C-alpha positions in Angstrom: 7.5 179.9 147.9 7.5 178.2 144.5 6.0 178.8 141.1 4.1 175.6 140.2 1.9 174.3 137.4 -1.7 174.5 138.6 -2.7 171.0 137.5 0.4 168.9 138.2 1.8 171.0 141.1 5.3 170.6 139.7 7.8 173.5 140.0 8.1 175.7 136.9 11.9 175.8 136.1 13.9 177.9 135.7 12.3 180.6 137.9 14.4 183.4 139.5 13.2 185.1 142.7 14.5 188.5 143.9 14.3 187.2 147.5 13.9 183.9 149.2 13.5 182.5 152.7 11.5 185.5 153.8 9.9 186.3 157.0 6.5 188.2 157.2 5.2 189.4 160.5 1.5 189.6 161.2 -0.1 192.7 159.6 2.8 193.2 157.2 3.4 192.6 153.5 6.3 191.5 151.4 6.6 191.7 147.6 8.7 189.2 145.8 9.4 189.4 142.1 9.5 186.2 140.1 11.1 185.9 136.6 10.4 183.0 134.4 9.7 182.3 130.7 5.8 182.2 130.4 4.2 179.4 128.3 0.6 178.3 128.0 0.4 176.5 131.3 -1.5 178.0 134.1 0.6 178.6 137.1 0.1 179.4 140.9 2.3 180.3 143.8 2.8 177.5 146.4 3.6 178.9 149.8 4.5 177.1 153.0 6.4 177.7 156.2 7.1 176.3 159.6 4.0 177.9 160.9 1.9 177.9 157.8 0.5 174.8 156.0 1.0 174.6 152.2 -1.4 177.0 150.3 -1.8 177.7 146.6 -2.3 181.3 145.5 -3.5 182.3 142.0 -1.6 184.8 139.9 -3.0 187.8 138.3 -1.1 188.5 135.1 
């Protein structure tokens, strides 16, 4: 999981996560809190795993 710029797909740094390398079983949820200094760029979450192709998820602010 990474916070990335929506247009360039570059990571937004620094970003601090309250958890990383998580496992989510089917039918379950996991909440992860990200802390970063917001600016005017539009950001999305990039998610991928050994059994999941890379996806981009929009963020509701």
